[in-house]
Short mmCIF file of C-alpha atoms and ligand atoms in Angstrom, two decimals:
data_model
loop_
_atom_site.label_atom_id
_atom_site.label_comp_id
_atom_site.label_asym_id
_atom_site.label_seq_id
_atom_site.Cartn_x
_atom_site.Cartn_y
_atom_site.Cartn_z
CA MET A 1 114.95 113.32 77.96
CA ASP A 2 114.61 109.98 79.82
CA ILE A 3 112.37 109.95 82.81
CA HIS A 4 112.99 106.96 85.24
CA LEU A 5 111.14 105.93 88.39
CA VAL A 6 112.89 104.59 91.31
CA GLN A 7 111.56 103.39 94.72
CA GLY A 8 114.02 104.33 97.31
CA ASP A 9 116.06 106.85 99.26
CA ILE A 10 117.21 110.20 97.18
CA THR A 11 120.34 110.40 99.37
CA GLU A 12 121.63 107.30 97.70
CA GLN A 13 121.32 108.35 94.17
CA ARG A 14 124.44 108.63 92.14
CA VAL A 15 123.35 111.45 89.82
CA ASP A 16 124.80 114.86 89.04
CA ALA A 17 122.11 116.68 91.12
CA ILE A 18 119.62 115.62 93.67
CA VAL A 19 116.66 117.98 94.54
CA ASN A 20 115.94 118.73 98.19
CA ALA A 21 112.29 119.45 99.11
CA ALA A 22 113.57 122.38 101.50
CA ASN A 23 111.82 125.16 103.34
CA SER A 24 112.50 128.73 102.68
CA SER A 25 114.98 129.01 105.72
CA LEU A 26 117.26 126.69 104.01
CA LEU A 27 118.44 125.53 107.37
CA GLY A 28 117.11 122.08 107.32
CA GLY A 29 114.08 120.23 108.63
CA GLY A 30 112.35 116.83 108.48
CA GLY A 31 111.65 114.48 105.54
CA VAL A 32 113.93 114.58 102.57
CA ASP A 33 115.44 117.74 103.83
CA GLY A 34 116.53 116.03 107.19
CA ALA A 35 117.85 113.01 105.50
CA ILE A 36 120.02 115.08 103.00
CA HIS A 37 121.61 117.18 105.70
CA ARG A 38 122.07 114.13 107.93
CA LYS A 39 123.72 111.98 105.49
CA GLY A 40 125.42 114.89 103.54
CA GLY A 41 127.19 116.38 106.47
CA PRO A 42 127.68 119.95 107.67
CA ASP A 43 129.22 121.30 104.50
CA ILE A 44 125.76 121.56 102.98
CA LEU A 45 124.26 123.56 105.79
CA ALA A 46 127.34 125.88 105.81
CA GLU A 47 126.78 126.50 102.10
CA CYS A 48 122.97 127.11 102.78
CA ARG A 49 124.03 129.60 105.32
CA GLN A 50 126.19 131.37 102.70
CA LEU A 51 123.42 131.48 100.25
CA ARG A 52 121.11 133.19 102.86
CA ALA A 53 123.90 135.63 103.60
CA SER A 54 124.69 136.51 99.97
CA THR A 55 121.30 136.26 98.10
CA TYR A 56 118.36 135.05 100.13
CA GLY A 57 118.36 137.11 103.34
CA LYS A 58 114.60 136.86 103.58
CA GLY A 59 114.71 133.12 102.68
CA LEU A 60 114.38 131.19 99.33
CA PRO A 61 110.98 132.00 98.09
CA THR A 62 108.46 129.27 97.47
CA GLY A 63 108.91 127.92 93.83
CA GLN A 64 112.51 128.85 93.56
CA ALA A 65 115.71 126.81 93.46
CA ALA A 66 119.35 127.24 94.62
CA ALA A 67 122.22 124.88 94.56
CA THR A 68 125.04 123.80 97.07
CA THR A 69 127.53 121.09 96.68
CA ALA A 70 126.43 117.64 98.05
CA GLY A 71 128.93 117.06 101.00
CA ARG A 72 129.39 113.29 101.39
CA LEU A 73 126.50 112.30 99.30
CA PRO A 74 127.33 110.43 95.99
CA ALA A 75 125.73 113.14 93.99
CA ARG A 76 127.63 116.26 93.10
CA TRP A 77 125.14 118.97 93.86
CA VAL A 78 122.09 119.48 95.90
CA ILE A 79 119.42 121.67 94.29
CA HIS A 80 117.28 123.15 97.20
CA THR A 81 113.81 124.03 96.02
CA VAL A 82 110.64 125.17 98.24
CA GLY A 83 107.54 123.50 97.37
CA PRO A 84 104.13 125.14 98.18
CA VAL A 85 102.07 124.06 101.17
CA HIS A 86 98.83 122.47 99.66
CA SER A 87 95.71 124.52 100.12
CA ALA A 88 92.18 123.31 99.89
CA THR A 89 91.07 126.95 98.89
CA GLU A 90 93.75 128.32 96.65
CA ASP A 91 95.27 126.79 93.46
CA ARG A 92 98.97 126.72 94.11
CA SER A 93 99.91 124.27 91.22
CA ASP A 94 101.89 127.00 89.33
CA LEU A 95 104.23 127.19 92.43
CA LEU A 96 104.62 123.50 92.54
CA SER A 97 105.35 123.47 88.73
CA SER A 98 107.83 126.15 89.31
CA CYS A 99 109.92 124.06 91.57
CA PHE A 100 110.58 121.53 88.93
CA ARG A 101 111.16 124.26 86.18
CA GLU A 102 113.49 126.23 88.38
CA SER A 103 115.43 123.10 89.59
CA LEU A 104 115.95 122.14 85.91
CA ARG A 105 117.12 125.69 85.13
CA VAL A 106 119.57 125.59 88.03
CA ALA A 107 120.90 122.05 86.87
CA ASP A 108 121.48 123.53 83.38
CA GLU A 109 123.55 126.23 84.91
CA LEU A 110 125.54 123.54 86.81
CA LYS A 111 125.72 121.65 83.41
CA ALA A 112 124.21 118.61 85.29
CA ARG A 113 122.94 115.96 82.93
CA SER A 114 121.18 113.68 85.44
CA VAL A 115 118.86 115.00 88.28
CA ALA A 116 116.91 113.10 90.82
CA PHE A 117 113.74 114.58 92.16
CA PRO A 118 111.66 113.54 95.29
CA ALA A 119 107.96 114.17 95.25
CA VAL A 120 108.10 117.69 96.33
CA SER A 121 105.41 118.97 98.62
CA THR A 122 103.69 115.58 99.33
CA GLY A 123 105.06 114.99 102.82
CA VAL A 124 104.90 117.79 105.44
CA TYR A 125 103.31 120.11 102.90
CA HIS A 126 100.35 117.72 102.30
CA TRP A 127 100.04 117.91 98.62
CA PRO A 128 97.90 114.83 97.29
CA MET A 129 100.30 112.37 95.68
CA ASP A 130 98.34 111.77 92.42
CA ASP A 131 98.05 115.46 91.58
CA ALA A 132 101.75 116.12 92.52
CA ALA A 133 102.80 113.32 90.31
CA ARG A 134 100.95 114.66 87.29
CA ILE A 135 102.26 118.16 87.79
CA ALA A 136 105.79 116.98 88.29
CA VAL A 137 105.67 114.62 85.17
CA ARG A 138 103.97 117.33 82.99
CA THR A 139 106.40 120.06 83.97
CA VAL A 140 109.50 118.12 83.38
CA ARG A 141 108.25 116.99 79.97
CA GLU A 142 107.36 120.63 78.96
CA THR A 143 110.60 122.05 80.18
CA SER A 144 113.35 122.89 77.66
CA THR A 145 116.61 121.69 79.35
CA SER A 146 119.97 120.10 78.65
CA VAL A 147 119.33 117.35 81.41
CA ARG A 148 119.32 114.07 79.74
CA GLU A 149 117.93 111.96 82.73
CA VAL A 150 115.19 112.99 85.29
CA ARG A 151 114.94 110.34 87.92
CA PHE A 152 111.86 110.46 90.27
CA VAL A 153 112.89 108.85 93.47
CA LEU A 154 109.68 107.73 95.37
CA PHE A 155 109.75 106.64 99.06
CA ASP A 156 106.95 104.10 99.02
CA ALA A 157 104.98 101.78 96.61
CA ASP A 158 101.95 104.17 96.57
CA ALA A 159 104.10 107.12 95.44
CA TYR A 160 105.71 105.06 92.72
CA ALA A 161 102.32 103.81 91.54
CA ALA A 162 101.06 107.47 91.37
CA PHE A 163 104.22 108.45 89.24
CA GLU A 164 103.86 105.38 87.04
CA GLN A 165 100.11 106.37 86.36
CA ALA A 166 101.10 110.09 85.78
CA ILE A 167 103.73 108.94 83.18
CA GLY A 168 101.11 106.68 81.35
CA ALA A 169 98.48 109.44 81.38
CA SER A 170 100.85 112.05 80.03
CA ASP A 171 102.18 109.69 77.31
CA ALA A 172 98.56 109.21 76.08
CA THR A 173 98.18 112.97 75.64
CA ASP A 174 101.64 113.63 74.00
N1 AR6 B 1 114.06 109.85 99.66
C1 AR6 B 1 113.06 110.00 98.91
N2 AR6 B 1 111.69 110.55 99.24
C2 AR6 B 1 111.72 110.81 100.56
C3 AR6 B 1 112.61 110.69 101.53
C4 AR6 B 1 113.92 110.06 101.16
N3 AR6 B 1 115.04 109.94 101.85
N4 AR6 B 1 112.21 111.04 102.75
C5 AR6 B 1 110.90 111.44 102.66
N5 AR6 B 1 110.64 111.26 101.33
P1 AR6 B 1 108.92 116.05 102.61
P2 AR6 B 1 107.59 118.47 101.58
C6 AR6 B 1 109.40 111.55 100.63
O1 AR6 B 1 107.98 116.16 103.88
O2 AR6 B 1 106.18 117.89 101.71
C7 AR6 B 1 110.91 119.35 105.52
O3 AR6 B 1 110.74 119.46 107.02
C8 AR6 B 1 108.06 111.76 101.59
O4 AR6 B 1 107.47 110.45 101.76
O5 AR6 B 1 110.30 115.71 102.85
O6 AR6 B 1 107.99 119.31 100.36
C9 AR6 B 1 111.29 120.73 104.93
O7 AR6 B 1 112.31 121.29 105.76
C10 AR6 B 1 107.15 112.66 100.63
O8 AR6 B 1 106.54 111.92 99.70
O9 AR6 B 1 108.76 117.46 101.90
C11 AR6 B 1 110.11 121.49 104.69
O10 AR6 B 1 109.88 122.15 106.12
C12 AR6 B 1 108.21 113.48 99.83
O11 AR6 B 1 109.50 112.76 100.07
C13 AR6 B 1 109.04 120.50 104.61
O12 AR6 B 1 109.39 119.26 105.13
C14 AR6 B 1 108.27 114.91 100.41
O13 AR6 B 1 108.06 115.04 101.73
C15 AR6 B 1 108.82 120.24 103.05
O14 AR6 B 1 107.79 119.52 102.88
#
């Protein structure tokens, strides 16, 4: 698997699937979620409502992932995952890891070969960027998948630098 870093907007990525940092309602929100629904148009929300009606009546649990098509976005699919809110008292890193693992599992079901991830949980959910980057990079490296390209799409230079460092650190321990 190739891992690439891009500084930019995930809604502009031309890949098989982009991952949305959603919340369990699947009904939209701010951050990446807001941008995806705004630019992707109403079809994504309609499919999210169907997912709720058919499978996730109580909401999509934290750490899990589910796909819709991508509406007007250049990607083919949106894989919605729910990151954990960061906690100073409880170690929730397994749940953050699970977001990446489960998103890649759903990508495999879709036969997606290229997947773009945002820095899940690092915005509204307050996960420290350096730690989130380490967890993200380590998890995608450790996951067995048919995905050939993972692209981390980072909104700003600090996030990009954190992922660059995480890739370097993880290389050194391979
Ligand atoms: N492309 C790439 N990265 C982005 C973009 C974008 N267009 N917009 C923001 N980011 P967040 P979370 C970065 O808050 O922490 C929503 O309301 C952002 O700078 O989107 O998992 C949901 O509905 C940050 O580094 O997701 C949930 O309620 C990262 O993406 C909640 O926020 C993630 O920030 C989820 O919170």
